[in-house]
PDB file of C-alpha atoms in Angstrom:
ATOM      1  CA  MET A1283     -45.642 -73.311  40.541  1.00 53.00           C
ATOM      2  CA  GLU A1284     -47.978 -73.974  37.574  1.00 60.00           C
ATOM      3  CA  ILE A1285     -46.186 -70.936  35.668  1.00 54.00           C
ATOM      4  CA  HIS A1286     -42.962 -72.037  36.670  1.00 50.00           C
ATOM      5  CA  GLU A1287     -43.348 -75.653  35.463  1.00 56.00           C
ATOM      6  CA  ALA A1288     -44.676 -74.437  32.132  1.00 53.00           C
ATOM      7  CA  GLY A1289     -41.444 -72.613  31.362  1.00 53.00           C
ATOM      8  CA  GLY A1290     -42.618 -69.231  32.590  1.00 55.00           C
ATOM      9  CA  GLY A1291     -42.066 -67.217  35.533  1.00 72.00           C
ATOM     10  CA  ILE A1292     -38.177 -67.550  36.589  1.00 86.00           C
ATOM     11  CA  HIS A1293     -37.589 -69.457  33.242  1.00 85.00           C
ATOM     12  CA  PHE A1294     -38.638 -66.529  31.211  1.00 89.00           C
ATOM     13  CA  THR A1295     -36.354 -64.233  33.261  1.00 92.00           C
ATOM     14  CA  VAL A1296     -33.442 -66.740  32.897  1.00 94.00           C
ATOM     15  CA  LYS A1297     -33.792 -67.008  28.956  1.00 93.00           C
ATOM     16  CA  HIS A1298     -33.427 -62.902  28.608  1.00 93.00           C
ATOM     17  CA  THR A1299     -30.589 -62.740  31.254  1.00 96.00           C
ATOM     18  CA  LYS A1300     -28.501 -65.273  29.405  1.00 95.00           C
ATOM     19  CA  GLU A1301     -28.925 -63.401  26.225  1.00 96.00           C
ATOM     20  CA  ALA A1302     -28.356 -59.768  27.665  1.00 97.00           C
ATOM     21  CA  SER A1303     -24.858 -58.579  27.441  1.00 97.00           C
ATOM     22  CA  GLU A1304     -22.876 -57.801  30.712  1.00 98.00           C
ATOM     23  CA  GLU A1305     -23.118 -53.933  29.806  1.00 98.00           C
ATOM     24  CA  LYS A1306     -26.794 -53.876  29.215  1.00 98.00           C
ATOM     25  CA  LEU A1307     -27.627 -55.671  32.791  1.00 98.00           C
ATOM     26  CA  TYR A1308     -25.334 -53.284  34.421  1.00 98.00           C
ATOM     27  CA  GLN A1309     -27.154 -50.616  32.674  1.00 98.00           C
ATOM     28  CA  SER A1310     -30.567 -51.643  33.626  1.00 97.00           C
ATOM     29  CA  PHE A1311     -29.341 -52.646  37.034  1.00 98.00           C
ATOM     30  CA  THR A1312     -27.943 -49.207  37.902  1.00 98.00           C
ATOM     31  CA  GLN A1313     -31.228 -47.471  36.764  1.00 98.00           C
ATOM     32  CA  ARG A1314     -33.083 -49.648  39.126  1.00 98.00           C
ATOM     33  CA  LEU A1315     -30.988 -48.774  42.103  1.00 98.00           C
ATOM     34  CA  GLY A1316     -31.202 -45.313  40.897  1.00 97.00           C
ATOM     35  CA  ASN A1317     -35.103 -45.777  41.423  1.00 97.00           C
ATOM     36  CA  PHE A1318     -34.567 -47.408  44.769  1.00 98.00           C
ATOM     37  CA  SER A1319     -32.596 -44.580  45.886  1.00 97.00           C
ATOM     38  CA  LYS A1320     -35.046 -42.086  45.157  1.00 97.00           C
ATOM     39  CA  PHE A1321     -37.814 -43.910  47.131  1.00 97.00           C
ATOM     40  CA  GLY A1322     -35.593 -43.594  50.083  1.00 98.00           C
ATOM     41  CA  THR A1323     -33.732 -46.998  50.070  1.00 98.00           C
ATOM     42  CA  THR A1324     -30.091 -46.473  51.420  1.00 98.00           C
ATOM     43  CA  PHE A1325     -29.013 -50.309  51.393  1.00 98.00           C
ATOM     44  CA  VAL A1326     -30.182 -53.028  49.236  1.00 98.00           C
ATOM     45  CA  GLU A1327     -29.603 -56.686  49.121  1.00 98.00           C
ATOM     46  CA  CYS A1328     -29.145 -57.844  45.298  1.00 98.00           C
ATOM     47  CA  LYS A1329     -29.279 -61.318  44.071  1.00 98.00           C
ATOM     48  CA  SER A1330     -28.248 -63.428  41.186  1.00 98.00           C
ATOM     49  CA  GLY A1331     -30.439 -66.513  40.562  1.00 97.00           C
ATOM     50  CA  TYR A1332     -31.517 -65.941  36.819  1.00 95.00           C
ATOM     51  CA  GLY A1333     -28.775 -68.037  35.506  1.00 94.00           C
ATOM     52  CA  LEU A1334     -29.332 -71.625  36.689  1.00 93.00           C
ATOM     53  CA  GLU A1335     -25.881 -72.394  35.522  1.00 95.00           C
ATOM     54  CA  TRP A1336     -22.512 -70.950  36.535  1.00 97.00           C
ATOM     55  CA  GLN A1337     -21.662 -69.100  33.227  1.00 97.00           C
ATOM     56  CA  THR A1338     -24.651 -66.561  33.726  1.00 97.00           C
ATOM     57  CA  GLU A1339     -24.445 -66.893  37.566  1.00 98.00           C
ATOM     58  CA  HIS A1340     -21.263 -65.461  37.088  1.00 98.00           C
ATOM     59  CA  LYS A1341     -21.931 -62.868  34.938  1.00 98.00           C
ATOM     60  CA  MET A1342     -24.564 -61.647  37.239  1.00 98.00           C
ATOM     61  CA  LEU A1343     -22.263 -61.635  40.274  1.00 98.00           C
ATOM     62  CA  ARG A1344     -19.871 -59.525  38.228  1.00 98.00           C
ATOM     63  CA  VAL A1345     -22.545 -57.106  37.521  1.00 98.00           C
ATOM     64  CA  ILE A1346     -23.473 -56.730  41.172  1.00 98.00           C
ATOM     65  CA  THR A1347     -19.803 -56.565  42.507  1.00 98.00           C
ATOM     66  CA  LYS A1348     -19.205 -53.910  39.949  1.00 98.00           C
ATOM     67  CA  ALA A1349     -22.042 -51.740  41.240  1.00 98.00           C
ATOM     68  CA  LYS A1350     -21.257 -52.546  44.858  1.00 98.00           C
ATOM     69  CA  ARG A1351     -17.851 -51.017  44.101  1.00 98.00           C
ATOM     70  CA  GLU A1352     -18.642 -48.305  41.838  1.00 97.00           C
ATOM     71  CA  PHE A1353     -22.250 -47.123  42.320  1.00 97.00           C
ATOM     72  CA  LYS A1354     -22.090 -44.670  45.276  1.00 94.00           C
ATOM     73  CA  SER A1355     -25.892 -43.647  45.662  1.00 97.00           C
ATOM     74  CA  ILE A1356     -26.910 -46.838  47.450  1.00 98.00           C
ATOM     75  CA  ASN A1357     -25.008 -49.420  49.562  1.00 98.00           C
ATOM     76  CA  ILE A1358     -25.116 -53.435  48.301  1.00 98.00           C
ATOM     77  CA  SER A1359     -25.151 -56.469  50.084  1.00 98.00           C
ATOM     78  CA  SER A1360     -24.364 -59.376  47.232  1.00 98.00           C
ATOM     79  CA  THR A1361     -26.438 -62.722  47.258  1.00 98.00           C
ATOM     80  CA  TYR A1362     -25.603 -65.844  45.270  1.00 98.00           C
ATOM     81  CA  LEU A1363     -29.129 -67.515  44.691  1.00 98.00           C
ATOM     82  CA  ALA A1364     -29.867 -71.171  43.893  1.00 98.00           C
ATOM     83  CA  HIS A1365     -33.159 -70.199  42.541  1.00 96.00           C
ATOM     84  CA  ALA A1366     -34.271 -73.074  40.328  1.00 94.00           C
ATOM     85  CA  VAL A1367     -33.857 -76.198  38.298  1.00 95.00           C
ATOM     86  CA  PRO A1368     -33.260 -75.975  34.643  1.00 92.00           C
ATOM     87  CA  LYS A1369     -35.500 -78.433  32.625  1.00 87.00           C
ATOM     88  CA  ASN A1370     -32.471 -80.251  31.127  1.00 90.00           C
ATOM     89  CA  THR A1371     -31.409 -81.531  34.693  1.00 95.00           C
ATOM     90  CA  SER A1372     -32.662 -82.584  38.149  1.00 97.00           C
ATOM     91  CA  ALA A1373     -32.485 -80.766  41.449  1.00 97.00           C
ATOM     92  CA  GLU A1374     -30.388 -83.327  42.890  1.00 98.00           C
ATOM     93  CA  LEU A1375     -27.561 -83.097  39.901  1.00 98.00           C
ATOM     94  CA  LEU A1376     -27.953 -79.477  40.155  1.00 98.00           C
ATOM     95  CA  THR A1377     -27.329 -79.748  43.960  1.00 98.00           C
ATOM     96  CA  GLN A1378     -24.109 -81.779  43.347  1.00 98.00           C
ATOM     97  CA  ASP A1379     -22.906 -79.242  40.607  1.00 98.00           C
ATOM     98  CA  ILE A1380     -23.293 -76.093  42.999  1.00 98.00           C
ATOM     99  CA  VAL A1381     -21.607 -78.061  46.199  1.00 98.00           C
ATOM    100  CA  GLU A1382     -18.708 -79.721  43.778  1.00 98.00           C
ATOM    101  CA  ASN A1383     -18.255 -76.914  41.238  1.00 98.00           C
ATOM    102  CA  GLN A1384     -20.090 -73.491  41.662  1.00 98.00           C
ATOM    103  CA  ILE A1385     -19.301 -72.888  45.238  1.00 98.00           C
ATOM    104  CA  PRO A1386     -15.589 -73.788  44.769  1.00 98.00           C
ATOM    105  CA  THR A1387     -15.396 -71.616  41.734  1.00 98.00           C
ATOM    106  CA  MET A1388     -17.041 -68.702  43.325  1.00 98.00           C
ATOM    107  CA  ARG A1389     -14.758 -69.299  46.539  1.00 98.00           C
ATOM    108  CA  ASN A1390     -11.808 -68.738  44.224  1.00 98.00           C
ATOM    109  CA  LEU A1391     -13.236 -65.586  42.906  1.00 98.00           C
ATOM    110  CA  ILE A1392     -13.980 -64.194  45.915  1.00 98.00           C
ATOM    111  CA  MET A1393     -10.187 -64.789  47.178  1.00 98.00           C
ATOM    112  CA  SER A1394      -8.940 -63.160  44.018  1.00 98.00           C
ATOM    113  CA  LYS A1395     -11.031 -60.276  44.581  1.00 98.00           C
ATOM    114  CA  GLU A1396     -12.843 -60.659  41.472  1.00 98.00           C
ATOM    115  CA  LEU A1397     -16.269 -60.861  43.130  1.00 98.00           C
ATOM    116  CA  ASP A1398     -17.894 -59.812  46.300  1.00 98.00           C
ATOM    117  CA  VAL A1399     -20.386 -62.162  47.459  1.00 98.00           C
ATOM    118  CA  ASP A1400     -21.914 -61.837  51.116  1.00 98.00           C
ATOM    119  CA  ASN A1401     -24.859 -64.099  51.285  1.00 98.00           C
ATOM    120  CA  ILE A1402     -25.960 -67.207  50.119  1.00 98.00           C
ATOM    121  CA  ASP A1403     -29.634 -68.157  49.264  1.00 98.00           C
ATOM    122  CA  VAL A1404     -31.520 -71.180  48.309  1.00 98.00           C
ATOM    123  CA  PHE A1405     -35.084 -71.567  47.010  1.00 98.00           C
ATOM    124  CA  CYS A1406     -36.083 -74.313  49.417  1.00 98.00           C
ATOM    125  CA  GLU A1407     -39.380 -75.545  48.080  1.00 97.00           C
ATOM    126  CA  LYS A1408     -41.259 -78.402  46.870  1.00 96.00           C
ATOM    127  CA  GLY A1409     -40.418 -78.587  43.274  1.00 93.00           C
ATOM    128  CA  VAL A1410     -37.251 -76.846  43.665  1.00 96.00           C
ATOM    129  CA  PHE A1411     -34.654 -77.670  46.081  1.00 98.00           C
ATOM    130  CA  ASP A1412     -35.794 -79.882  49.062  1.00 98.00           C
ATOM    131  CA  VAL A1413     -34.609 -79.252  52.771  1.00 98.00           C
ATOM    132  CA  ASN A1414     -31.693 -82.021  52.554  1.00 98.00           C
ATOM    133  CA  GLN A1415     -30.405 -80.398  49.123  1.00 98.00           C
ATOM    134  CA  THR A1416     -30.774 -76.836  50.821  1.00 98.00           C
ATOM    135  CA  GLU A1417     -28.665 -77.659  53.640  1.00 98.00           C
ATOM    136  CA  ARG A1418     -25.945 -79.462  51.605  1.00 98.00           C
ATOM    137  CA  ILE A1419     -25.540 -76.259  49.504  1.00 98.00           C
ATOM    138  CA  LEU A1420     -25.561 -74.054  52.595  1.00 98.00           C
ATOM    139  CA  LYS A1421     -23.195 -76.103  54.648  1.00 98.00           C
ATOM    140  CA  LYS A1422     -20.861 -76.179  51.594  1.00 98.00           C
ATOM    141  CA  ALA A1423     -20.725 -72.322  51.291  1.00 98.00           C
ATOM    142  CA  LEU A1424     -20.202 -71.930  55.223  1.00 98.00           C
ATOM    143  CA  GLU A1425     -17.228 -74.377  55.055  1.00 98.00           C
ATOM    144  CA  SER A1426     -15.788 -72.914  52.040  1.00 98.00           C
ATOM    145  CA  ILE A1427     -16.336 -69.233  52.061  1.00 98.00           C
ATOM    146  CA  GLN A1428     -15.208 -67.134  55.156  1.00 97.00           C
ATOM    147  CA  GLY A1429     -17.805 -64.888  56.541  1.00 97.00           C
ATOM    148  CA  ILE A1430     -20.381 -65.830  54.046  1.00 98.00           C
ATOM    149  CA  GLN A1431     -24.189 -65.493  55.674  1.00 98.00           C
ATOM    150  CA  ILE A1432     -27.071 -67.529  55.245  1.00 98.00           C
ATOM    151  CA  ASN A1433     -30.489 -65.741  54.045  1.00 97.00           C
ATOM    152  CA  PHE A1434     -32.864 -68.416  52.304  1.00 98.00           C
ATOM    153  CA  HIS A1435     -36.147 -68.510  50.946  1.00 98.00           C
ATOM    154  CA  SER A1436     -38.279 -70.800  53.409  1.00 97.00           C
ATOM    155  CA  ASN A1437     -41.933 -71.972  53.735  1.00 97.00           C
ATOM    156  CA  GLU A1438     -43.406 -69.826  50.982  1.00 97.00           C
ATOM    157  CA  LEU A1439     -45.675 -72.273  49.126  1.00 96.00           C
ATOM    158  CA  PHE A1440     -45.453 -75.468  51.393  1.00 96.00           C
ATOM    159  CA  PRO A1441     -44.683 -76.219  54.621  1.00 97.00           C
ATOM    160  CA  LEU A1442     -41.310 -78.032  54.543  1.00 97.00           C
ATOM    161  CA  ASN A1443     -40.231 -76.966  57.976  1.00 96.00           C
ATOM    162  CA  SER A1444     -36.962 -75.527  56.867  1.00 98.00           C
ATOM    163  CA  VAL A1445     -36.855 -73.102  59.773  1.00 98.00           C
ATOM    164  CA  GLU A1446     -35.351 -75.896  62.146  1.00 97.00           C
ATOM    165  CA  MET A1447     -32.393 -76.027  59.713  1.00 98.00           C
ATOM    166  CA  ALA A1448     -32.099 -72.267  59.237  1.00 98.00           C
ATOM    167  CA  VAL A1449     -31.604 -71.861  62.998  1.00 98.00           C
ATOM    168  CA  ARG A1450     -29.303 -74.966  63.302  1.00 98.00           C
ATOM    169  CA  LEU A1451     -27.015 -73.634  60.528  1.00 98.00           C
ATOM    170  CA  GLY A1452     -27.128 -70.259  62.345  1.00 98.00           C
ATOM    171  CA  SER A1453     -28.772 -68.480  59.508  1.00 98.00           C
ATOM    172  CA  LYS A1454     -28.833 -64.430  59.484  1.00 98.00           C
ATOM    173  CA  ALA A1455     -32.308 -64.850  57.928  1.00 98.00           C
ATOM    174  CA  VAL A1456     -35.113 -66.612  56.263  1.00 98.00           C
ATOM    175  CA  SER A1457     -37.699 -65.125  53.854  1.00 98.00           C
ATOM    176  CA  HIS A1458     -41.250 -65.519  52.978  1.00 98.00           C
ATOM    177  CA  LEU A1459     -42.591 -67.523  55.874  1.00 98.00           C
ATOM    178  CA  GLU A1460     -46.261 -67.775  54.682  1.00 98.00           C
ATOM    179  CA  GLU A1461     -46.374 -71.294  55.563  1.00 98.00           C
ATOM    180  CA  ILE A1462     -44.288 -71.324  59.101  1.00 98.00           C
ATOM    181  CA  SER A1463     -45.626 -73.633  61.766  1.00 98.00           C
ATOM    182  CA  ASP A1464     -46.176 -72.815  65.437  1.00 98.00           C
ATOM    183  CA  SER A1465     -43.416 -74.938  66.421  1.00 98.00           C
ATOM    184  CA  GLU A1466     -41.239 -73.166  63.695  1.00 98.00           C
ATOM    185  CA  ILE A1467     -42.112 -69.719  65.145  1.00 98.00           C
ATOM    186  CA  GLU A1468     -40.981 -71.048  68.640  1.00 98.00           C
ATOM    187  CA  LEU A1469     -37.753 -71.998  67.273  1.00 98.00           C
ATOM    188  CA  MET A1470     -37.224 -68.738  65.908  1.00 98.00           C
ATOM    189  CA  ALA A1471     -38.288 -66.875  68.749  1.00 98.00           C
ATOM    190  CA  LYS A1472     -35.405 -68.419  70.798  1.00 98.00           C
ATOM    191  CA  SER A1473     -32.715 -67.834  68.086  1.00 98.00           C
ATOM    192  CA  GLU A1474     -31.214 -64.862  66.441  1.00 98.00           C
ATOM    193  CA  THR A1475     -32.588 -65.942  63.017  1.00 98.00           C
ATOM    194  CA  VAL A1476     -34.502 -62.802  61.364  1.00 98.00           C
ATOM    195  CA  GLY A1477     -37.687 -63.643  59.767  1.00 98.00           C
ATOM    196  CA  ILE A1478     -38.047 -61.291  56.592  1.00 98.00           C
ATOM    197  CA  LEU A1479     -41.662 -60.882  55.488  1.00 98.00           C
ATOM    198  CA  LEU A1480     -42.589 -59.616  51.883  1.00 98.00           C
ATOM    199  CA  PRO A1481     -45.773 -58.125  51.690  1.00 97.00           C
ATOM    200  CA  THR A1482     -46.147 -57.358  48.068  1.00 96.00           C
ATOM    201  CA  THR A1483     -45.496 -61.013  47.070  1.00 95.00           C
ATOM    202  CA  ALA A1484     -48.052 -62.693  49.443  1.00 95.00           C
ATOM    203  CA  ILE A1485     -50.538 -59.795  47.960  1.00 96.00           C
ATOM    204  CA  ILE A1486     -49.684 -60.037  44.148  1.00 95.00           C
ATOM    205  CA  MET A1487     -49.499 -63.935  44.090  1.00 93.00           C
ATOM    206  CA  GLN A1488     -52.653 -64.240  46.638  1.00 94.00           C
ATOM    207  CA  LEU A1489     -50.894 -66.292  49.225  1.00 96.00           C
ATOM    208  CA  LYS A1490     -51.682 -67.249  52.852  1.00 96.00           C
ATOM    209  CA  ARG A1491     -50.495 -63.987  54.730  1.00 97.00           C
ATOM    210  CA  PRO A1492     -47.676 -65.048  57.208  1.00 98.00           C
ATOM    211  CA  PRO A1493     -48.402 -65.187  60.745  1.00 98.00           C
ATOM    212  CA  ALA A1494     -46.667 -61.533  61.678  1.00 98.00           C
ATOM    213  CA  ARG A1495     -48.722 -60.762  64.685  1.00 98.00           C
ATOM    214  CA  LYS A1496     -47.999 -64.493  66.055  1.00 98.00           C
ATOM    215  CA  MET A1497     -44.434 -64.078  65.351  1.00 98.00           C
ATOM    216  CA  LEU A1498     -43.851 -60.670  67.041  1.00 98.00           C
ATOM    217  CA  ASN A1499     -45.611 -61.755  70.036  1.00 98.00           C
ATOM    218  CA  SER A1500     -43.693 -64.741  70.437  1.00 98.00           C
ATOM    219  CA  GLY A1501     -40.491 -62.730  70.309  1.00 98.00           C
ATOM    220  CA  CYS A1502     -39.258 -63.216  66.953  1.00 98.00           C
ATOM    221  CA  ILE A1503     -37.025 -60.731  65.053  1.00 98.00           C
ATOM    222  CA  MET A1504     -38.918 -59.362  61.903  1.00 98.00           C
ATOM    223  CA  ALA A1505     -37.554 -57.154  58.992  1.00 98.00           C
ATOM    224  CA  LEU A1506     -39.328 -56.216  55.702  1.00 98.00           C
ATOM    225  CA  GLY A1507     -38.404 -56.334  52.311  1.00 98.00           C
ATOM    226  CA  SER A1508     -39.827 -55.418  48.921  1.00 97.00           C
ATOM    227  CA  ASP A1509     -38.991 -58.895  47.227  1.00 97.00           C
ATOM    228  CA  PHE A1510     -38.203 -56.880  43.877  1.00 97.00           C
ATOM    229  CA  ASN A1511     -38.251 -59.203  41.042  1.00 95.00           C
ATOM    230  CA  PRO A1512     -40.242 -59.456  37.667  1.00 93.00           C
ATOM    231  CA  ASN A1513     -43.075 -60.883  39.858  1.00 90.00           C
ATOM    232  CA  ALA A1514     -43.144 -58.171  42.500  1.00 93.00           C
ATOM    233  CA  TYR A1515     -41.931 -54.980  40.799  1.00 95.00           C
ATOM    234  CA  CYS A1516     -42.101 -52.517  43.666  1.00 96.00           C
ATOM    235  CA  TYR A1517     -39.396 -50.112  44.537  1.00 97.00           C
ATOM    236  CA  ALA A1518     -40.876 -48.072  47.340  1.00 97.00           C
ATOM    237  CA  MET A1519     -40.261 -49.494  51.072  1.00 98.00           C
ATOM    238  CA  PRO A1520     -42.725 -46.973  52.279  1.00 98.00           C
ATOM    239  CA  MET A1521     -45.395 -48.998  50.099  1.00 98.00           C
ATOM    240  CA  ILE A1522     -44.152 -51.970  51.807  1.00 98.00           C
ATOM    241  CA  MET A1523     -44.354 -50.679  55.284  1.00 98.00           C
ATOM    242  CA  ASN A1524     -47.922 -49.642  54.564  1.00 98.00           C
ATOM    243  CA  TYR A1525     -48.770 -53.249  53.303  1.00 98.00           C
ATOM    244  CA  ALA A1526     -47.164 -54.819  56.705  1.00 98.00           C
ATOM    245  CA  CYS A1527     -49.469 -52.254  58.845  1.00 98.00           C
ATOM    246  CA  VAL A1528     -52.673 -52.800  56.802  1.00 98.00           C
ATOM    247  CA  ASP A1529     -52.383 -56.395  55.704  1.00 97.00           C
ATOM    248  CA  LEU A1530     -50.020 -57.954  58.414  1.00 98.00           C
ATOM    249  CA  ARG A1531     -51.470 -55.798  61.335  1.00 98.00           C
ATOM    250  CA  LEU A1532     -47.830 -54.360  62.331  1.00 98.00           C
ATOM    251  CA  SER A1533     -47.813 -51.106  63.968  1.00 98.00           C
ATOM    252  CA  MET A1534     -46.186 -48.228  62.377  1.00 98.00           C
ATOM    253  CA  ASN A1535     -43.390 -48.373  64.766  1.00 98.00           C
ATOM    254  CA  GLU A1536     -42.908 -51.962  64.241  1.00 98.00           C
ATOM    255  CA  ALA A1537     -42.798 -51.477  60.477  1.00 98.00           C
ATOM    256  CA  LEU A1538     -40.330 -48.867  60.804  1.00 98.00           C
ATOM    257  CA  VAL A1539     -37.917 -50.744  63.069  1.00 98.00           C
ATOM    258  CA  ALA A1540     -38.469 -53.980  60.657  1.00 98.00           C
ATOM    259  CA  ALA A1541     -37.383 -51.864  57.647  1.00 98.00           C
ATOM    260  CA  THR A1542     -34.574 -50.305  58.982  1.00 98.00           C
ATOM    261  CA  LEU A1543     -32.760 -51.506  62.005  1.00 98.00           C
ATOM    262  CA  ASN A1544     -33.918 -55.122  61.866  1.00 98.00           C
ATOM    263  CA  SER A1545     -33.290 -55.216  58.224  1.00 98.00           C
ATOM    264  CA  ALA A1546     -29.613 -54.136  58.729  1.00 98.00           C
ATOM    265  CA  PHE A1547     -29.315 -56.964  61.386  1.00 98.00           C
ATOM    266  CA  ALA A1548     -30.587 -59.622  58.842  1.00 98.00           C
ATOM    267  CA  LEU A1549     -27.563 -58.433  56.693  1.00 98.00           C
ATOM    268  CA  GLY A1550     -25.260 -58.253  59.291  1.00 98.00           C
ATOM    269  CA  VAL A1551     -24.338 -54.492  58.962  1.00 98.00           C
ATOM    270  CA  GLU A1552     -26.515 -53.310  62.219  1.00 98.00           C
ATOM    271  CA  LYS A1553     -23.341 -51.903  63.846  1.00 98.00           C
ATOM    272  CA  THR A1554     -22.915 -49.263  60.920  1.00 98.00           C
ATOM    273  CA  ARG A1555     -26.430 -49.097  59.380  1.00 98.00           C
ATOM    274  CA  GLY A1556     -30.236 -49.368  60.371  1.00 98.00           C
ATOM    275  CA  SER A1557     -30.489 -46.194  62.981  1.00 98.00           C
ATOM    276  CA  ILE A1558     -29.245 -42.846  63.685  1.00 97.00           C
ATOM    277  CA  GLU A1559     -26.667 -43.335  66.213  1.00 97.00           C
ATOM    278  CA  VAL A1560     -23.059 -41.750  66.966  1.00 97.00           C
ATOM    279  CA  GLY A1561     -20.535 -43.609  65.121  1.00 97.00           C
ATOM    280  CA  LYS A1562     -22.913 -45.051  62.533  1.00 98.00           C
ATOM    281  CA  CYS A1563     -23.079 -44.203  58.667  1.00 98.00           C
ATOM    282  CA  ALA A1564     -25.166 -41.150  57.746  1.00 98.00           C
ATOM    283  CA  ASP A1565     -27.730 -43.067  55.987  1.00 98.00           C
ATOM    284  CA  LEU A1566     -30.708 -40.682  56.102  1.00 98.00           C
ATOM    285  CA  VAL A1567     -34.086 -40.028  54.546  1.00 98.00           C
ATOM    286  CA  ILE A1568     -35.523 -36.549  55.267  1.00 98.00           C
ATOM    287  CA  ILE A1569     -39.137 -36.120  54.567  1.00 98.00           C
ATOM    288  CA  ASP A1570     -41.192 -32.760  54.048  1.00 97.00           C
ATOM    289  CA  SER A1571     -43.689 -33.744  56.793  1.00 97.00           C
ATOM    290  CA  GLN A1572     -44.403 -32.696  60.794  1.00 96.00           C
ATOM    291  CA  ARG A1573     -44.793 -36.524  61.595  1.00 98.00           C
ATOM    292  CA  TRP A1574     -42.445 -39.043  60.445  1.00 98.00           C
ATOM    293  CA  GLU A1575     -45.618 -41.687  60.358  1.00 98.00           C
ATOM    294  CA  ASN A1576     -46.712 -39.979  57.216  1.00 98.00           C
ATOM    295  CA  ILE A1577     -44.335 -41.779  55.102  1.00 98.00           C
ATOM    296  CA  ILE A1578     -46.110 -44.861  55.888  1.00 98.00           C
ATOM    297  CA  TYR A1579     -49.791 -43.576  56.410  1.00 98.00           C
ATOM    298  CA  GLN A1580     -49.986 -41.503  53.427  1.00 97.00           C
ATOM    299  CA  MET A1581     -50.027 -44.343  50.708  1.00 95.00           C
ATOM    300  CA  GLY A1582     -48.371 -43.512  47.730  1.00 94.00           C
ATOM    301  CA  ALA A1583     -47.077 -40.244  48.550  1.00 96.00           C
ATOM    302  CA  HIS A1584     -43.662 -41.015  49.269  1.00 96.00           C
ATOM    303  CA  SER A1585     -42.422 -39.073  45.896  1.00 94.00           C
ATOM    304  CA  ASN A1586     -44.124 -35.892  47.445  1.00 96.00           C
ATOM    305  CA  LEU A1587     -42.910 -36.403  51.107  1.00 98.00           C
ATOM    306  CA  ILE A1588     -39.222 -37.382  50.496  1.00 98.00           C
ATOM    307  CA  LYS A1589     -36.984 -34.321  50.257  1.00 98.00           C
ATOM    308  CA  TYR A1590     -33.320 -35.766  50.312  1.00 98.00           C
ATOM    309  CA  VAL A1591     -31.716 -39.056  50.717  1.00 98.00           C
ATOM    310  CA  PHE A1592     -28.356 -39.356  52.181  1.00 98.00           C
ATOM    311  CA  VAL A1593     -25.814 -41.926  51.728  1.00 98.00           C
ATOM    312  CA  ASN A1594     -22.731 -42.228  53.757  1.00 97.00           C
ATOM    313  CA  GLY A1595     -23.240 -38.714  54.465  1.00 97.00           C
ATOM    314  CA  ASN A1596     -23.722 -37.602  50.781  1.00 98.00           C
ATOM    315  CA  ILE A1597     -26.908 -36.274  49.341  1.00 98.00           C
ATOM    316  CA  VAL A1598     -27.766 -39.121  46.596  1.00 98.00           C
ATOM    317  CA  TYR A1599     -31.235 -37.568  45.956  1.00 98.00           C
ATOM    318  CA  GLN A1600     -32.730 -34.198  46.159  1.00 98.00           C
ATOM    319  CA  LYS A1601     -36.388 -33.322  45.319  1.00 96.00           C
ATOM    320  CA  GLU A1602     -36.808 -30.735  42.672  1.00 90.00           C
TER     321      GLU A1602
END
């Protein structure tokens, strides 16, 4: 948070995102999507959040929507993210703008088919959006945009008890959870809200680790994500699964389910993605190994192991 308050971190990326043309953003975005595909990812959630005002957020959402419709090597779930507060305003004023202006405008653009937006995310954190502000934004989106799903930042740096609100609103998922409490774990275990753990972020930022074993043993649904962003620049889900096993004490079976079927459930696509079943889309990773576990166990060897990647039954990557 010290870097953030000094104008670095998110604000540094915001400056460059505002300055970039839509064409430049699309070019760099699709290049990164191709890298994800090469390392075995077939479905990815992509977020805005580096505009902090509607003009740039709209630009980012247009880029994501274009890729979702045109880039066929990977499937995309698109997310509007209220990510930080610009220095020239307050969290309360920004919340009012998002509720009164940005979400209604976004709803109209979705209805006119200009934008595809599947999820809404808010950085619910001390010094950013508090629990009340987060709830107002999320409730406005639920009331305004048919079918939109909640998937927000929760309890990353400070314990704010935001999981209670997430469960009450029927959130599909909450992410981070380094500071989740025992009472919140109990609430999550009784719900279908998914806890998305992001091992690279905890390692890179040297945060307290989320209590993964306690969550699993209590019956929580757990997914894994890369949290790919300038702060956690990791394309490879095999690395994420390895870190989940080594650092968070998951078994390889648990890591595999968390990175596939449970991740699909967190994005609301579990009926068509996330597992190999009759009637589901053929999103497959074929590895050159006698044991599937090697994609996790052989740390950093995924480039050698992955032979083919299929998306919707089509080969999108083939090892040369």
